[in-house]
Short mmCIF file of C-alpha atoms in Angstrom, two decimals:
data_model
loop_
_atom_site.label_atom_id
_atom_site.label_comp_id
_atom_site.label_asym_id
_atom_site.label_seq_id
_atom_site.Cartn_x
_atom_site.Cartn_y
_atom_site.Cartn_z
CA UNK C 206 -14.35 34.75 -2.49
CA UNK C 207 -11.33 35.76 -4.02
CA UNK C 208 -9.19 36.20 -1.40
CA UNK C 209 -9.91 32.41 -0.32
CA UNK C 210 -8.43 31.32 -4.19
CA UNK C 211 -5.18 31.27 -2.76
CA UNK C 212 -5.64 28.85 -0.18
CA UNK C 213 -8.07 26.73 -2.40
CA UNK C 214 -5.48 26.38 -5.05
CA UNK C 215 -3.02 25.86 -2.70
CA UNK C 216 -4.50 22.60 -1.40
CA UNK C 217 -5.84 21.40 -4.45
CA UNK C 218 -1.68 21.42 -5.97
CA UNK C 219 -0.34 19.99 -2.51
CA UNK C 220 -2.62 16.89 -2.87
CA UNK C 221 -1.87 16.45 -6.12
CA UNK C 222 1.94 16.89 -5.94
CA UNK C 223 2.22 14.93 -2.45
CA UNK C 224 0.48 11.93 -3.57
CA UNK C 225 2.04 11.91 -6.92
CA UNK C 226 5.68 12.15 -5.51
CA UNK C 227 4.70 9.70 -2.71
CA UNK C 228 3.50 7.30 -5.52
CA UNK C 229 6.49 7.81 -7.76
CA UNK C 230 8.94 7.53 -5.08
CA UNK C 231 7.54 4.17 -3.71
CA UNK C 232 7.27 2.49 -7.59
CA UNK C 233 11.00 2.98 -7.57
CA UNK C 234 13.07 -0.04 -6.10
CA UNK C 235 14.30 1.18 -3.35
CA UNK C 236 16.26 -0.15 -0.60
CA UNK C 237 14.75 -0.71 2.81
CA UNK C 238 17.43 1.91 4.56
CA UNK C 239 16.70 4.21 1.24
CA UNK C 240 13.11 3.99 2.09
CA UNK C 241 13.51 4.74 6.04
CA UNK C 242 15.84 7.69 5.39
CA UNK C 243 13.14 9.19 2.70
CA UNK C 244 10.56 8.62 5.83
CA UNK C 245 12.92 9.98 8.38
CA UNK C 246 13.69 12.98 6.55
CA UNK C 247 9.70 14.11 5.95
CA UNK C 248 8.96 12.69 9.31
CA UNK C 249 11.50 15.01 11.28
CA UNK C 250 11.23 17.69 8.80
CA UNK C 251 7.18 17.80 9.30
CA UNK C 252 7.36 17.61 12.78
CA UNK C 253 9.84 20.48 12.78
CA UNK C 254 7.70 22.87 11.22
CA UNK C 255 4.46 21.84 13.13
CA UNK C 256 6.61 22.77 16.19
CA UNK C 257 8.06 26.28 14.53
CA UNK C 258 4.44 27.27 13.24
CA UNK C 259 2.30 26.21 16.28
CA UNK C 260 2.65 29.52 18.09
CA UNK C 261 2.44 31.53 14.25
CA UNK C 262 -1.51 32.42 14.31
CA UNK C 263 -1.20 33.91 10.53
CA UNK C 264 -1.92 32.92 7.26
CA UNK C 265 1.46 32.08 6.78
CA UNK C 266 1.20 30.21 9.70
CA UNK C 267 -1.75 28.32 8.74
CA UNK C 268 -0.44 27.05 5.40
CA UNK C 269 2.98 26.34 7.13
CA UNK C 270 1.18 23.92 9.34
CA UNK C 271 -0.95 22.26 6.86
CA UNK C 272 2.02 21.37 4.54
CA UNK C 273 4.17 20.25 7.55
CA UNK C 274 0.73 18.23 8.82
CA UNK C 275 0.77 16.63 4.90
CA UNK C 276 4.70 16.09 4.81
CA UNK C 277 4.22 14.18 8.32
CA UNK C 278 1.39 12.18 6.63
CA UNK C 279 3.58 11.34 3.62
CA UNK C 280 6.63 10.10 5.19
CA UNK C 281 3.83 7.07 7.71
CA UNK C 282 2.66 6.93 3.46
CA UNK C 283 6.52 5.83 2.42
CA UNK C 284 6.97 3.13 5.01
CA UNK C 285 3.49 1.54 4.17
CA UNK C 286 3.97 1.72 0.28
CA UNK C 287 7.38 0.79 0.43
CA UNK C 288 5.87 -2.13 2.26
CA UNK C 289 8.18 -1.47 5.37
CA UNK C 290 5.33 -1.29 7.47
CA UNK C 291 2.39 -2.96 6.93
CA UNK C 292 1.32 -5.62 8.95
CA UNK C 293 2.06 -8.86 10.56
CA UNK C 294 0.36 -11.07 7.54
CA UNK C 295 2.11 -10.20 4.11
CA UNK C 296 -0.38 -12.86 2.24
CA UNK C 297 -3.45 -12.67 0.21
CA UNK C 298 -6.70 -12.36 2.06
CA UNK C 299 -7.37 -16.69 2.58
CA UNK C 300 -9.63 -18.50 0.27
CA UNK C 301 -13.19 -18.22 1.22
CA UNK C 302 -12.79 -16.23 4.45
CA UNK C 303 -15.78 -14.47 5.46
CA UNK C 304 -16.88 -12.48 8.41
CA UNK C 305 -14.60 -12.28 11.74
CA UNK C 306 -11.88 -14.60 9.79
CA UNK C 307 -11.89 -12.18 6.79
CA UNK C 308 -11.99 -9.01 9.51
CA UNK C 309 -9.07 -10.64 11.83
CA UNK C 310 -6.96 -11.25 8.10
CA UNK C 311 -7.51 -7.78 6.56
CA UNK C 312 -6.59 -5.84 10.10
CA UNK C 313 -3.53 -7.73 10.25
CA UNK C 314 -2.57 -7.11 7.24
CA UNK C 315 -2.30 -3.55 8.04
CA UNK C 316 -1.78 -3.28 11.82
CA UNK C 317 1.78 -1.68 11.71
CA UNK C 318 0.70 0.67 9.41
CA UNK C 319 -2.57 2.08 11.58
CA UNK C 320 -0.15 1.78 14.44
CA UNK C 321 2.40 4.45 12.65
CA UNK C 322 -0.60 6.69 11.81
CA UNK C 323 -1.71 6.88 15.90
CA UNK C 324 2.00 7.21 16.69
CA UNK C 325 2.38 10.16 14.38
CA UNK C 326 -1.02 11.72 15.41
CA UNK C 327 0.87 11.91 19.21
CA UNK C 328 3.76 13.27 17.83
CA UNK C 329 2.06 15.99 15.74
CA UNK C 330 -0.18 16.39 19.46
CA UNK C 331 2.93 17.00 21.14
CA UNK C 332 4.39 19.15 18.76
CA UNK C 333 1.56 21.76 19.01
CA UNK C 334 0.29 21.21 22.28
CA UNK C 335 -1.29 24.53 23.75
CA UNK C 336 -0.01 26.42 20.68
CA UNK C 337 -2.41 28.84 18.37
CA UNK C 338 -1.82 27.49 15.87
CA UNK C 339 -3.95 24.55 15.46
CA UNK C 340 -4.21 24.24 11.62
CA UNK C 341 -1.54 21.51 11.58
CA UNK C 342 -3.28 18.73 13.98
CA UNK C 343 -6.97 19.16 12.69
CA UNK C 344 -5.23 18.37 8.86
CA UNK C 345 -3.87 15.40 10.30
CA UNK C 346 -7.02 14.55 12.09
CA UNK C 347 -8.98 15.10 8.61
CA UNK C 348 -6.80 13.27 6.68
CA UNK C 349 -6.47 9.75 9.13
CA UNK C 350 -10.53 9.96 9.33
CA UNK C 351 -11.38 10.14 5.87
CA UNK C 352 -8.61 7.60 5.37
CA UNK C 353 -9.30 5.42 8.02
CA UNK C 354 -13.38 5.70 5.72
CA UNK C 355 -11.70 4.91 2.48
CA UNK C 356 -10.17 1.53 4.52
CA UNK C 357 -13.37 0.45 5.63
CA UNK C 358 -14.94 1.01 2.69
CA UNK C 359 -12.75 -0.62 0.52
CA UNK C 360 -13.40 -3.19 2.59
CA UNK C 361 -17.20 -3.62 2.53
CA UNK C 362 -17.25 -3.55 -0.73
CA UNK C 363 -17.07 -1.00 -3.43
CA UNK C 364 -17.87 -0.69 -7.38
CA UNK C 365 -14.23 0.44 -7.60
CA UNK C 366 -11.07 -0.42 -5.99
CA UNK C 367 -7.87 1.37 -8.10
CA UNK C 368 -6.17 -1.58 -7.27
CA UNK C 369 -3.58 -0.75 -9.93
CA UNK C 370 -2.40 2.15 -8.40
CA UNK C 371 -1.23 -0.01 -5.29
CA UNK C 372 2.60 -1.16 -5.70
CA UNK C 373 3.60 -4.50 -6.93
CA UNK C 374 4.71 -5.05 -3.07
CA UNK C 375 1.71 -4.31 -1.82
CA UNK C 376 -0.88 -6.09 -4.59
CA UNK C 377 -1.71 -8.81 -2.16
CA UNK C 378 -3.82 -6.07 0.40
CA UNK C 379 -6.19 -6.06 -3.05
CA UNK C 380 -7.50 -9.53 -2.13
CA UNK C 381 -9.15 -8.10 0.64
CA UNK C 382 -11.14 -5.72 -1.07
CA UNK C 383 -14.94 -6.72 -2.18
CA UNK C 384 -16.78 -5.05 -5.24
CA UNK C 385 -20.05 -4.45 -4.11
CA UNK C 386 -22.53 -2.31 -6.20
CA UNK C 387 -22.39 -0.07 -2.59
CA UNK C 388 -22.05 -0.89 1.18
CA UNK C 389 -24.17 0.61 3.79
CA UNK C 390 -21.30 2.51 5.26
CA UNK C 391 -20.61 4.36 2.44
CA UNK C 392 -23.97 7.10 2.23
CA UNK C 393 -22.77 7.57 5.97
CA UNK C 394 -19.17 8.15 5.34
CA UNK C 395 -20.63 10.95 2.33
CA UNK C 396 -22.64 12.38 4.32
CA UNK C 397 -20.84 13.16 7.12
CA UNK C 398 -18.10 14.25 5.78
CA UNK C 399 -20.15 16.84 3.28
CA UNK C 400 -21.88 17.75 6.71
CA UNK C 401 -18.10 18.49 8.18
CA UNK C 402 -17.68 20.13 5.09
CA UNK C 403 -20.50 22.74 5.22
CA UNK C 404 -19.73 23.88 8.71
CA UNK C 405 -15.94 24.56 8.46
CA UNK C 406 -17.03 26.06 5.45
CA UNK C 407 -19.33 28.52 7.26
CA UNK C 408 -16.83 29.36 9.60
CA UNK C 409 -14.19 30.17 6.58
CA UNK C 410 -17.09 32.46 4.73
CA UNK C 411 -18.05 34.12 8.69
CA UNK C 412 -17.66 37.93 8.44
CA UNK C 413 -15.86 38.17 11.74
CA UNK C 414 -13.68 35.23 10.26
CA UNK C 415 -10.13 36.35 10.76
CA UNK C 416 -7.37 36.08 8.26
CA UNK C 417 -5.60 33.22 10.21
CA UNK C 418 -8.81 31.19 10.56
CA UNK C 419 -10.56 31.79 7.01
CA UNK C 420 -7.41 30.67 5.64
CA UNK C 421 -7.12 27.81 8.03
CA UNK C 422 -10.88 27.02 7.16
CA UNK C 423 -10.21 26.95 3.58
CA UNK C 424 -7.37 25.28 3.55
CA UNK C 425 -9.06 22.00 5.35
CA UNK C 426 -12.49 22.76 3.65
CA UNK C 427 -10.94 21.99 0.43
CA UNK C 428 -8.41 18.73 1.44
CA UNK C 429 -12.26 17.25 2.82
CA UNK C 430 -14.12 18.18 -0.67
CA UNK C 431 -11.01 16.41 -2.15
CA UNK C 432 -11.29 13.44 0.05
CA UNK C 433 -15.23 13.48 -0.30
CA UNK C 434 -14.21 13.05 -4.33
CA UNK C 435 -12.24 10.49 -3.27
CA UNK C 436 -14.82 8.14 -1.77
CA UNK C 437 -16.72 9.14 -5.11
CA UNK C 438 -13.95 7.31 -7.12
CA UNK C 439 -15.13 4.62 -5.35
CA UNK C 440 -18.52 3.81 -7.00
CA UNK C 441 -18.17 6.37 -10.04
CA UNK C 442 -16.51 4.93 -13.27
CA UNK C 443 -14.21 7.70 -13.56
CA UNK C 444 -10.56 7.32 -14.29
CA UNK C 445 -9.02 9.48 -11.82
CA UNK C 446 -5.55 7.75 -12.06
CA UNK C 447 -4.79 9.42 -14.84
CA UNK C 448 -4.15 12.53 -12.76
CA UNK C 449 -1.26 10.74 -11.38
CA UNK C 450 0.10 9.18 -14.95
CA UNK C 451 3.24 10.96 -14.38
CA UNK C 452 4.22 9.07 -11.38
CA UNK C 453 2.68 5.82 -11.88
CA UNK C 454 4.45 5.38 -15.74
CA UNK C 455 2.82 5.83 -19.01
CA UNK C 456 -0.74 6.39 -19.56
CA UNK C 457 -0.90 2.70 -21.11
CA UNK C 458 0.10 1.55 -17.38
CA UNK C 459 -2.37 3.11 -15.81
CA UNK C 460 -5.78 1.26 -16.48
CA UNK C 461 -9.01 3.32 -16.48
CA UNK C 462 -11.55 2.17 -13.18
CA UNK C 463 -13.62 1.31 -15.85
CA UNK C 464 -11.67 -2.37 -15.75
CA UNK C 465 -12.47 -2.87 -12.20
CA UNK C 466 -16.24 -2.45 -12.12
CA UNK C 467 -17.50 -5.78 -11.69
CA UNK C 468 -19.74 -5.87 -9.00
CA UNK C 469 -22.01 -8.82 -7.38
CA UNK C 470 -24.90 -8.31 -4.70
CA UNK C 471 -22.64 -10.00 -2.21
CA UNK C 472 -18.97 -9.36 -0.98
CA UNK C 473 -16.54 -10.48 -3.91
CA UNK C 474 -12.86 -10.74 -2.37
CA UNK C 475 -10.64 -9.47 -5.13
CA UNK C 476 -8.59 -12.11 -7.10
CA UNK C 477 -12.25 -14.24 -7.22
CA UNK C 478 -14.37 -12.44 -9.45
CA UNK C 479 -17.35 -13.79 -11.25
CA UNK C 480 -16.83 -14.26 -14.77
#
């Protein structure tokens, strides 16, 4: 097991640092052309490397390729947090919308933003088509899936939204959260994913594992178990914003989950809690 620490530790620091720095960098006030360069720059630069590293079937290949697959995933992050893309409706989720209405509301809210991710999945496709190195594309894959779970889930309802780590730009995709004590789409999400989990596991513990693939394996074993503790945020009352404290201001700033678990038996938009 020890010579999979490495690439454990590895992606446990890269999540942490990217989505701190992406945080930080979108609280600031910055310009929309300030905003789009930051995005151009890790878009070009990701895509760069996932082109240089798709033919490098190595460990150093394989971590090359997962931190250009997380660079390309940070800079679609910038234009959405910066609020640059988004979606068609910039407005609060509509008083008393329910079902399709609510569904219709909430996607448009975040079209441009799902459209970006697809677009960038295509790229990163092109990029490494054919090549060995296939480390890069499968991160991207894992991290747009899980993501795309978080969305939905948010959405059905949850015990706990974060809703204060969300920009002030961006505070009006809150009212289309629900708090929900849990949604039915959230054991499956879990459980699927740990399933995902176990196998590339497996295939990073095999004997006949290579050096390229165990630390491939690892590498998106671990950004899964992280996003797996992710959904867990969602309905356990811990305060995991505080990991991010220094990029979302001072620990006073950053309220505890604890403040957002209010939870009814039916879907509560945010913004219309019970009191």
């Amino acid at each position: 097991m020890t010579q999979h620490a490495p690439a454990l530790l590895y992606a446990l620091f890269l999540w942490w640092f990217s989505t701190g720095a992406v945080l930080r960098l979108c609280r600031r006030e910055l310009s929309n052309g300030r905003a789009w360069l930051w995005a151009g720059l890790a878009a070009v630069s990701g895509l760069a490397l996932l082109a240089a590293s798709a033919s490098l079937a190595s460990v150093a290949g394989a971590y090359l390729a997962f931190t250009a697959a997380v660079l390309t995933w940070g800079s679609v992050e910038i234009t959405f947090l910066t609020g640059l893309l988004t979606g068609p409706r910039r407005q609060p989720c509509p008083a008393g919308a329910r079902g399709w209405r609510r569904t219709r509301a909430a996607f448009e809210a975040i079209l441009y933003h799902e459209l970006a991710l697809v677009a960038a999945g295509v790229a990163i496709a092109a990029a490494t088509w054919g090549g060995a190195n296939q480390v890069g594309p499968q991160t991207f894959l894992v991290l747009w899936l899980l993501r795309l779970s978080a969305k939905l889930n948010l959405f059905l309802g949850v015990p706990v939204t974060n809703e204060a780590m969300l920009p002030e730009r961006l505070r009006f995709l809150a009212s289309y959260f629900a708090l929900r004590p849990i949604n039915p789409l959230f054991p499956v999400s879990v459980t699927a994913a740990t399933a995902g989990l176990a196998v590339i596991t497996v295939r990073a513990l095999a004997p006949e594992a290579s050096a390229f693939d165990a630390a491939g394996s690892i590498l998106l074993a671990t950004l899964l178990a992280l996003a797996v503790l992710e959904h867990w945020f969602m309905v356990l009352p811990i305060p995991s914003a505080s990991l991010w404290t220094w990029s979302l201001g001072t620990p006073a700033a950053v309220p505890s989950p604890l403040l957002s678990l209010v939870a009814t038996d039916q879907d509560t938009p945010l913004g219309r809690r019970p009191t």
